[in-house]
Coordinates of C-alpha atoms and ligand atoms in Angstrom, one line a residue:
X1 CA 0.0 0.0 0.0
X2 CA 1.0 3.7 -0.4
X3 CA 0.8 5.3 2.7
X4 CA 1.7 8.8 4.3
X5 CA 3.1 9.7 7.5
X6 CA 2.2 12.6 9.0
X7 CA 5.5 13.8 11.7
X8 CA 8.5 12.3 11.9
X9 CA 9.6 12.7 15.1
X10 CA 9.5 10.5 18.0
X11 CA 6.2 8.3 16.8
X12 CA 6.4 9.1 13.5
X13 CA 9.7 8.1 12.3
X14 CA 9.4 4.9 14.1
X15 CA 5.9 4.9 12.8
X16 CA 7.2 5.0 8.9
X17 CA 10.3 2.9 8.7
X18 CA 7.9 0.2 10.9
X19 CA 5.4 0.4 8.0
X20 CA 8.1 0.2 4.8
X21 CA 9.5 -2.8 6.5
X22 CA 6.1 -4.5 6.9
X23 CA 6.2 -3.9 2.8
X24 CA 4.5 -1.1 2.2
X25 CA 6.1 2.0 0.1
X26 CA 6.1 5.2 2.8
X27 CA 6.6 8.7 2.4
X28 CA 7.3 10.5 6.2
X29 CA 6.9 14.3 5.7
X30 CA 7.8 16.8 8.6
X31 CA 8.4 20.5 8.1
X32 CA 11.6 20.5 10.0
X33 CA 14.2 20.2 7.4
X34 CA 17.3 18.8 9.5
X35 CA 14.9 15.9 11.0
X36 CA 13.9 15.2 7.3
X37 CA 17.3 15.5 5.8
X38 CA 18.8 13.2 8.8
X39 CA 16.2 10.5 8.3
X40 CA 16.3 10.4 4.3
X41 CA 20.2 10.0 4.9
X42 CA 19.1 6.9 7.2
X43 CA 20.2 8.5 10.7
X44 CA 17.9 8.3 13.1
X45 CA 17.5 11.9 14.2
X46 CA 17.6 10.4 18.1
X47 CA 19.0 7.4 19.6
X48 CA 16.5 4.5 19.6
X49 CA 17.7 0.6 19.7
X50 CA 17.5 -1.0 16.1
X51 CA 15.7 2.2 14.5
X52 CA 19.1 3.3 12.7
X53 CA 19.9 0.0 11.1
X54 CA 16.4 -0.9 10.2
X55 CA 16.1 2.8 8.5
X56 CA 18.6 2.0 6.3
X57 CA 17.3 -1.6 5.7
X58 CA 14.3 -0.6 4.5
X59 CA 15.6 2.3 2.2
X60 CA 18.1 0.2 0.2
X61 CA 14.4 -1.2 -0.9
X62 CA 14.1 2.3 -2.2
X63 CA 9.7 1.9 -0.9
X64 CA 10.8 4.7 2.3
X65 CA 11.3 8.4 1.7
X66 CA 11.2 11.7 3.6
X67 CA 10.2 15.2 2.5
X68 CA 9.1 18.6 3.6
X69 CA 6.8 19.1 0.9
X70 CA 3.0 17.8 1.9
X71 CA 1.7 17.5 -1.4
X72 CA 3.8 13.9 -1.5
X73 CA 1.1 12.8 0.3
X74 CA -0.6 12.9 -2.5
X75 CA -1.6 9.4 -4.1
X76 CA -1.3 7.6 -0.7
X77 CA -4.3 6.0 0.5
X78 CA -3.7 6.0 4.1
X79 CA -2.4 8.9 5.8
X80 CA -1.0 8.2 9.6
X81 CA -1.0 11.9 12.2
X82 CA 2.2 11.5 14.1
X83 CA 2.6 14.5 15.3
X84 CA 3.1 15.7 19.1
X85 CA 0.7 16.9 21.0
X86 CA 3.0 18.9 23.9
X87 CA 1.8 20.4 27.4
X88 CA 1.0 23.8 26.5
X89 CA 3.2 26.3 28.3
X90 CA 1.7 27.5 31.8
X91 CA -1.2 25.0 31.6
X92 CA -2.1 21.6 32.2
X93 CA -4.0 20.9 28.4
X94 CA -2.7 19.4 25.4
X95 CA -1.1 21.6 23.3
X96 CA -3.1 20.8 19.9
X97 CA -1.9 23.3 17.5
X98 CA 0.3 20.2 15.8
X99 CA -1.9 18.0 15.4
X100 CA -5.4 20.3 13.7
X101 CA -1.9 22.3 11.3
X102 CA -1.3 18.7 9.9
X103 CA -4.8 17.7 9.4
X104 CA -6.1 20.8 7.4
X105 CA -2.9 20.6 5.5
X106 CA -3.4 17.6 4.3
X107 CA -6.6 17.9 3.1
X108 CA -6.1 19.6 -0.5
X109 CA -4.0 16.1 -1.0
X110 CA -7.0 13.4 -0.1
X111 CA -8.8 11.6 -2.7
X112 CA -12.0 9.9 -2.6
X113 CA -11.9 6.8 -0.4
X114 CA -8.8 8.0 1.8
X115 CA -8.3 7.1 5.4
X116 CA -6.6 9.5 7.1
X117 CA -5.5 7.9 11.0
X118 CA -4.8 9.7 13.9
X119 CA -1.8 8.0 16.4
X120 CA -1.2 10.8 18.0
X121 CA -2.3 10.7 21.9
X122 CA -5.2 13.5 22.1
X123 CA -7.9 15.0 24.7
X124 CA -10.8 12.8 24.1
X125 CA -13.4 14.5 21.4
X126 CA -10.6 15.1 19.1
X127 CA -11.0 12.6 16.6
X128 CA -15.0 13.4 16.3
X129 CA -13.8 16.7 15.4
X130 CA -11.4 16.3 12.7
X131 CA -13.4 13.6 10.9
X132 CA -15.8 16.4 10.2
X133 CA -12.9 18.5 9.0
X134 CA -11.6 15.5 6.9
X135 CA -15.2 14.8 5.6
X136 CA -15.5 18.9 4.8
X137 CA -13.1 18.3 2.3
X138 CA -13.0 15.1 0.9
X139 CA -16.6 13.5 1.9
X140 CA -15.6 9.7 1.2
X141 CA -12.7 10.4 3.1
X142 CA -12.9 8.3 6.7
X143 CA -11.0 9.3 10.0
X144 CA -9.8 6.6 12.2
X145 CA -8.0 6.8 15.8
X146 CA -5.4 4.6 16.1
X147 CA -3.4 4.9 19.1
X148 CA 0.3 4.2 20.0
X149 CA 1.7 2.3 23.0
X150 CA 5.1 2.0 21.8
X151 CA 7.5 2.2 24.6
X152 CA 11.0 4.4 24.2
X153 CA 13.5 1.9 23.8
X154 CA 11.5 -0.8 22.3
X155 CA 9.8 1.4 19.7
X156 CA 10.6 -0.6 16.7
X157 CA 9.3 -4.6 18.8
X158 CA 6.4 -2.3 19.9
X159 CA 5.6 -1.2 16.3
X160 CA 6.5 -4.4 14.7
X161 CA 4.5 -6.7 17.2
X162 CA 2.0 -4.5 19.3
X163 CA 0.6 -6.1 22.0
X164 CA -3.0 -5.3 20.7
X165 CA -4.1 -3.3 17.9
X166 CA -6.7 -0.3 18.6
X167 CA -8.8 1.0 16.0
X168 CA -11.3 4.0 16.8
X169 CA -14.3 4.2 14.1
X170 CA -16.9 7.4 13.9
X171 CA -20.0 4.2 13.7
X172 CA -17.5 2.0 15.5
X173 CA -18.6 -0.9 13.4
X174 CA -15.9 -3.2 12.4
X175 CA -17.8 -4.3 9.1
X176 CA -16.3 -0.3 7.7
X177 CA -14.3 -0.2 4.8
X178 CA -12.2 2.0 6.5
X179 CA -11.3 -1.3 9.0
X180 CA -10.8 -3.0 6.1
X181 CA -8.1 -0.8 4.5
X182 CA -6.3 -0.8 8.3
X183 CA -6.2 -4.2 8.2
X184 CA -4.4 -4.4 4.8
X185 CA -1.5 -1.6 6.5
X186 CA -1.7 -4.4 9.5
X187 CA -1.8 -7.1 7.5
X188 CA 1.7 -8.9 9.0
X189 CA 0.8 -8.4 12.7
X190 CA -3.0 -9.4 12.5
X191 CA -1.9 -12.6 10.9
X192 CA 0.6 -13.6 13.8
X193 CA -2.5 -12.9 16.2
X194 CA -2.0 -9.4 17.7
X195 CA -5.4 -8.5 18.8
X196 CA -7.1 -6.1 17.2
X197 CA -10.1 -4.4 19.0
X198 CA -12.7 -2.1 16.7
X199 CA -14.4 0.6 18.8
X200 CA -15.9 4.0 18.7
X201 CA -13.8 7.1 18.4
X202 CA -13.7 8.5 22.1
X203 CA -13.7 4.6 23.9
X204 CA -10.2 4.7 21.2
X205 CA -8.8 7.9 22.5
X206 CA -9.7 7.4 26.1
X207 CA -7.7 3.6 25.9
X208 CA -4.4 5.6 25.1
X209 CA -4.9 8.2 28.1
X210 CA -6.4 5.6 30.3
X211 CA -3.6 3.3 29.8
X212 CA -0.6 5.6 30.8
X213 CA -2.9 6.9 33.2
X214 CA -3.3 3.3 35.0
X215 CA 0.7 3.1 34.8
X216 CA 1.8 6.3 36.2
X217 CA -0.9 5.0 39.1
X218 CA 0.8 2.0 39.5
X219 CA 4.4 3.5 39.7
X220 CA 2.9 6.4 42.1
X221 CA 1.2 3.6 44.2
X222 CA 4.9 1.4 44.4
X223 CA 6.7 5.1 45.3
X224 CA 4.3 5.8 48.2
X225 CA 4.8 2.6 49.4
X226 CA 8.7 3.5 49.3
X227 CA 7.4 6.3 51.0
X228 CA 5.8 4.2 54.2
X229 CA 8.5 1.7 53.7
X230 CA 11.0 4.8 54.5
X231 CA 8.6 5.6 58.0
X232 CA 8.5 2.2 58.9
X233 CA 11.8 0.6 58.4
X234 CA 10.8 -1.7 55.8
X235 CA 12.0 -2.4 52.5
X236 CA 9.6 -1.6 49.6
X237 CA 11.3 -4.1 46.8
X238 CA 10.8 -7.1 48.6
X239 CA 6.9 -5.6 49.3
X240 CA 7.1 -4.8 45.6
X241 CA 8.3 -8.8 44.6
X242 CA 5.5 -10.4 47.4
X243 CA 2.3 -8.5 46.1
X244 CA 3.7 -8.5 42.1
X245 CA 3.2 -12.2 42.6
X246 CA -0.1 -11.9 42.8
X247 CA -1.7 -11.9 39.1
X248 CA -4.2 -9.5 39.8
X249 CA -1.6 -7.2 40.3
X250 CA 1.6 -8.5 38.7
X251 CA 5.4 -6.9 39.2
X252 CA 5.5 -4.9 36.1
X253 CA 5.7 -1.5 36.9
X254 CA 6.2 -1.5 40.3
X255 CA 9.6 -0.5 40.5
X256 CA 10.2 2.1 43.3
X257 CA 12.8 5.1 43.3
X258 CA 12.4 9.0 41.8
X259 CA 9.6 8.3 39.9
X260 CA 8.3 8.8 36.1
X261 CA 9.4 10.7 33.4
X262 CA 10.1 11.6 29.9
X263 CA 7.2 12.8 27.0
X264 CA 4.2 10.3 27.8
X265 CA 3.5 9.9 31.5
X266 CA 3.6 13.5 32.8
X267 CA 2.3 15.8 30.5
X268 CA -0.4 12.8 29.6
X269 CA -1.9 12.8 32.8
X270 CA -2.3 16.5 33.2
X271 CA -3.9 16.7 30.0
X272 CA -6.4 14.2 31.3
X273 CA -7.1 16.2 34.4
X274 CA -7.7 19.3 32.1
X275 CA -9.8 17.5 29.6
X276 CA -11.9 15.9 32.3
X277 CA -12.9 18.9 33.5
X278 CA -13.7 20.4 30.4
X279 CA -16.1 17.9 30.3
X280 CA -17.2 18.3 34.0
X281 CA -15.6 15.3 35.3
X282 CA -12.8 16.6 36.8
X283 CA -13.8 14.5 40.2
X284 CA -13.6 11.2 38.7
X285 CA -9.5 12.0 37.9
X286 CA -9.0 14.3 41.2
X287 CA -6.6 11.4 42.2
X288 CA -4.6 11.8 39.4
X289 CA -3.1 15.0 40.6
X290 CA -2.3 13.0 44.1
X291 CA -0.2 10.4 41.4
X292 CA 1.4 13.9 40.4
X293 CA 2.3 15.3 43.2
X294 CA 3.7 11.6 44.6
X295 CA 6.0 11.7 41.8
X296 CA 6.9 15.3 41.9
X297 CA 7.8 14.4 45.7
X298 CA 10.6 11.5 44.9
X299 CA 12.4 14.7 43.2
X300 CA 12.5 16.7 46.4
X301 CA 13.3 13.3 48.5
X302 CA 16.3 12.4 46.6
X303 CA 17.6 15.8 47.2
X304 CA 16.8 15.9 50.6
X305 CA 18.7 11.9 51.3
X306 CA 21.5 13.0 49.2
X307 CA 22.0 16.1 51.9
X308 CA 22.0 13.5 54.8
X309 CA 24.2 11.1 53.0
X310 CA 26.7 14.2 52.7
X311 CA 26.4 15.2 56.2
X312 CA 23.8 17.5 56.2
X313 CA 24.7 20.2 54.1
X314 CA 25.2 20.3 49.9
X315 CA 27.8 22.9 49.9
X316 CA 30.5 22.5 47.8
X317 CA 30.2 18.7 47.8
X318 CA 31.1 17.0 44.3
X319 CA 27.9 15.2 43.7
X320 CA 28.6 12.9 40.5
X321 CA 25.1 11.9 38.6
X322 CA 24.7 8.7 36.8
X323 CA 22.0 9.0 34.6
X324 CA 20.5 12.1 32.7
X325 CA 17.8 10.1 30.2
X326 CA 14.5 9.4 32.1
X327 CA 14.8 6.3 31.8
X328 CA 17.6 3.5 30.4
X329 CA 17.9 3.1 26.1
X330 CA 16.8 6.2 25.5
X331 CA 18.8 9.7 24.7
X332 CA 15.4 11.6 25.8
X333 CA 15.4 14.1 28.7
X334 CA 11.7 15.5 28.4
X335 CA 10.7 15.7 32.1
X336 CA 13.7 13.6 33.2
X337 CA 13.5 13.1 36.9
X338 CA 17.2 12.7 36.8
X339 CA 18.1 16.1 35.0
X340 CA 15.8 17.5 37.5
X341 CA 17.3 16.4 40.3
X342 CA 20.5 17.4 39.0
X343 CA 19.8 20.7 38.5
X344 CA 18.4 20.7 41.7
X345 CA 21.0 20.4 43.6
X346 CA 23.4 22.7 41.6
X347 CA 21.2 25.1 43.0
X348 CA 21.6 24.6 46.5
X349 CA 25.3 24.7 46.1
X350 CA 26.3 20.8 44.9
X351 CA 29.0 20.7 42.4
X352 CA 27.0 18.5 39.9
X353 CA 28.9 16.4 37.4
X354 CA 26.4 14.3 34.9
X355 CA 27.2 11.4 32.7
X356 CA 25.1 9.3 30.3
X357 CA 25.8 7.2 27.6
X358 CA 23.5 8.6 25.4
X359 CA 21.6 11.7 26.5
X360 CA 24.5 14.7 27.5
X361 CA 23.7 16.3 24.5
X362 CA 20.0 16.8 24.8
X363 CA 20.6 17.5 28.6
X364 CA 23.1 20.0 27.8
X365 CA 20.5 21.6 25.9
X366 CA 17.9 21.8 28.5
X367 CA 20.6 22.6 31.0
X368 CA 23.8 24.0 29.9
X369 CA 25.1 25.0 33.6
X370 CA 25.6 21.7 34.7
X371 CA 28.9 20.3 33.7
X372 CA 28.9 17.2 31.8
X373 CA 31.4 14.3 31.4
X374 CA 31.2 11.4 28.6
X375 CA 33.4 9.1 30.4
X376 CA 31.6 7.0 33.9
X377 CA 35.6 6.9 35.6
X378 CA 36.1 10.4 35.3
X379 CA 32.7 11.3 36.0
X380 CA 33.0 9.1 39.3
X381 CA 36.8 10.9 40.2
X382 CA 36.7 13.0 43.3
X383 CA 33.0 12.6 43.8
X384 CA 31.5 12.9 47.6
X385 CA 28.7 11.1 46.6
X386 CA 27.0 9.1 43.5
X387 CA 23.5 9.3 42.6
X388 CA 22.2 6.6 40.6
X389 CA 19.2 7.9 39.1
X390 CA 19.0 6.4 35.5
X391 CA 19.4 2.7 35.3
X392 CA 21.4 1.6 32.4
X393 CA 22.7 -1.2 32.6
X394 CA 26.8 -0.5 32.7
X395 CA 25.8 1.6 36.2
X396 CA 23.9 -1.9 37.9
X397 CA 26.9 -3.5 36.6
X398 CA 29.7 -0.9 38.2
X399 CA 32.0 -2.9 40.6
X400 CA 31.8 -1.5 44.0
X401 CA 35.3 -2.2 44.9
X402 CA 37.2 -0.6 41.6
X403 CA 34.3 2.2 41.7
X404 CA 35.3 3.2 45.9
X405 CA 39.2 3.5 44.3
X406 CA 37.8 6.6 42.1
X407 CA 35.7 8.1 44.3
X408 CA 36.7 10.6 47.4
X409 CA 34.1 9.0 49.6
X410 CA 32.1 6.0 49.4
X411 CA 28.6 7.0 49.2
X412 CA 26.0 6.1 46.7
X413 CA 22.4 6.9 46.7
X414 CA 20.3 4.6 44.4
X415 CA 17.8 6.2 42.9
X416 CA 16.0 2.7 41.2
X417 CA 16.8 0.4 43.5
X418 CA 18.8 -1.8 41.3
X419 CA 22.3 -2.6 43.0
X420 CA 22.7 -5.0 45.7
X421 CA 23.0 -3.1 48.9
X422 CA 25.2 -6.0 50.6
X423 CA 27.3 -6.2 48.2
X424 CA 28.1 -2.5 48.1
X425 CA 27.3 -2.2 52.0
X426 CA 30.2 -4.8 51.9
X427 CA 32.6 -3.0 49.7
X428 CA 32.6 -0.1 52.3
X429 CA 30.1 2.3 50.8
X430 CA 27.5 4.2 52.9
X431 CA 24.6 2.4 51.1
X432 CA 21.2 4.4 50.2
X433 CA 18.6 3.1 48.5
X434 CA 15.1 4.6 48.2
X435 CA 12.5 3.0 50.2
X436 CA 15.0 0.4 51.4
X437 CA 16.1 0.0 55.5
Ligands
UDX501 C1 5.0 5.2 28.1 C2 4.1 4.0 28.0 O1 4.7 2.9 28.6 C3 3.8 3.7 26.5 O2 2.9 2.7 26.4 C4 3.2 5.0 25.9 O3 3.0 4.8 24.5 C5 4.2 6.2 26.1 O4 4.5 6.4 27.5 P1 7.7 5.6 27.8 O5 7.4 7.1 28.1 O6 8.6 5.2 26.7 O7 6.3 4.9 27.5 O8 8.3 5.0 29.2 P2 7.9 3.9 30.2 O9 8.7 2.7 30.0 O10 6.5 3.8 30.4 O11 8.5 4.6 31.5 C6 8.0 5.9 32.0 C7 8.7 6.4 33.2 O12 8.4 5.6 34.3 C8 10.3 6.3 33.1 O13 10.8 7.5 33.7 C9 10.6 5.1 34.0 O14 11.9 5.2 34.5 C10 9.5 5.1 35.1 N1 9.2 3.9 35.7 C11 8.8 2.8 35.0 C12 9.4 3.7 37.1 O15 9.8 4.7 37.8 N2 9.1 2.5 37.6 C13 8.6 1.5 36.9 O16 8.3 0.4 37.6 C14 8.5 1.6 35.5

């Protein structure tokens, strides 16, 4: 099939090189020029396991392009929306300004029968409204909502093998032509058995917001537990392993330490809030801003145990940060708890040092007064204490013993609770974990 794709950043050029390698000949289009030149050179404009080589895979097959110019959409049948859909600035709604630009500019470019599919995540009512704009234009013209649970750092599995397949309908009848033509785009996954659920067009935008909604509960629920755990002596990943046994609840997710980050989670669930009341159901998502504020509080925590661990003040201690992405395989500092953190205690007079494998570029960015250092050893030289705040996996495998020879005192607060604490406890470093006795 020829199909559009409507953004190429984070979703979208995941989204595209996904669909040229199920076979289908893909044209991603984005206004930014660098993101478009990077991507038709086959460099994945930011660092995501597997995308880079499959991009240039699938382009050696000559069926996946990139361009500025919108009227390449032209001759497609399906047309995915990729496009973000921010926090606005100062408020807690979606910033939709993206996502209605690359709808009406699209629509000089539909032809009769086009499906034009929204993957973007969006305040609930969305899709109703642009299918009328879509149908304004080109009246055979169908809008779908079809929307995204791919994960940072397992984008392309995600893509390739969802886990179920969500299709939003204006009659939500599955017998629509429109379904049809999805299924054809879907053809390769549907065939291996990925589920694929037909529904109306808000139940298909609420799935996307109630999903990340339930997981940013679950991770708030595990970090106020961390929380009693801290009041009561206990030790919240062992609570954590006995009730994740337990089916009804299972272990996934709960995972205690400084909280949830990065573009999804955060913004998502404020944009919830703000939508529910718009619709006058703010109560039913009031505890929502208590999953907030939980995670807002790790942040203040970790600076606050990192002050003990140095004695009781952060004054001119050497504080050395392991960790900048929000989270492990991914270059992404969007709301990183770690970045904040940092930057947190530069301000109350730390000397901050960061290192990442991936992300000191983008963190740079966001904040260029803390001083960054590529390599973990001379990150680690000198320091009063380490903060392990993003878990990749060459920090839980950093020898205490060679690691106490670098530093100028052992002390190590462990923001994810993934090292043993014996081991290290062992290896003479004062031991902090988050939720842990
Ligand atoms: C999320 C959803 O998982 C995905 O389905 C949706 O499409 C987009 O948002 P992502 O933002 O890539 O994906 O990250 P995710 O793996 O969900 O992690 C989010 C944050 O929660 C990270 O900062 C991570 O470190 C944190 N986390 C996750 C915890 O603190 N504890 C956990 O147990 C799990």
């Amino acid at each position: 099939m020829r199909i559009s794709v409507i953004g190429c950043g984070y979703l979208g050029a995941v989204h595209a090189t996904c669909m040229a390698e199920l076979g289908h000949e893909v044209v991603g289009i984005d206004v930014d020029e660098n993101k478009v030149a990077e991507l038709a050179a086959a460099r994945a404009p930011f660092f995501e396991p597997g995308l880079e080589a499959l991009l240039k895979k699938v382009q050696t097959t000559g069926r996946l392009t990139f361009t500025t110019d919108m009227s390449a959409a032209k001759g497609s049948s399906v047309h995915f929306i990729c496009v973000g859909t921010p926090q606005k600035k100062g408020e807690n709604g979606a910033d939709m300004s993206y996502v209605d630009a690359a709808t009406r500019t699209l629509l000089p470019y539909l032809s009769a029968d086009d499906i034009v599919v929204g993957k973007s995540t969006v305040p609930v009512g969305t899709a109703a409204r642009l299918h009328e704009v879509v149908q304004s234009a080109e009246p055979s013209a169908e809008l779908l909502w079809n929307p995204e649970f791919l994960r940072e750092g397992h984008a392309v599995s995600d893509t390739l093998q969802p886990d179920r397949l969500v299709y939003g309908v204006l009659s939500g009848a599955e017998d629509h032509p429109a379904v049809h033509l999805l299924d054809q785009v879907y053809a390769a996954p549907l065939e291996t058995g990925t589920p694929r659920l037909v529904m109306d067009l808000p139940t298909a935008e609420l799935v996307k917001t109630a999903a990340n909604s339930f997981l940013a509960t679950k991770i708030s629920f595990i970090n106020a537990m961390a929380e009693l755990c801290d009041a009561a002596g206990a030790d919240v990943t062992l609570l954590a392993d006995a009730i994740g046994m337990d089916s009804r609840i299972g272990r996934q997710f709960l995972n205690a330490g400084i909280g949830f980050g990065g573009g999804c989670l955060p913004k998502d669930i404020r944009a919830f809030m703000a939508r529910a009341g718009e619709l006058g159901a703010d109560q039913a998502l009031a505890f929502l801003r208590e999953v907030d504020s939980i995670n807002m509080r790790r942040r203040v925590r970790v600076v606050e145990l990192t002050r003990e661990l140095c004695g009781g003040s952060l004054l001119g201690q050497r504080i050395t940060v392991l960790g900048a992405a929000f989270k492990p395989e991914s270059d992404d500092v969007r709301d990183s708890p770690a970045l904040s953190i940092a930057a947190q205690l530069q301000l109350q007079g730390a000397v901050v040092t960061v290192t990442d494998p991936e992300a000191l570029a983008n963190a740079a960015r966001r904040f260029p007064d803390l001083n960054y250092v590529n390599s973990t050893d001379s990150a680690l030289q000198r320091a009063d204490a380490v903060l392990l705040l993003t878990e990749w996996q060459d920090y839980r495998d950093l020898d205490p013993y060679v690691t106490a020879a670098l530093v100028s005192t052992p002390r190590i607060l462990d923001g994810r609770n993934v090292l043993n604490s014996t081991k290290w406890r062992t290896a003479g470093w004062k031991y902090r974990g988050l939720g842990r006795p």
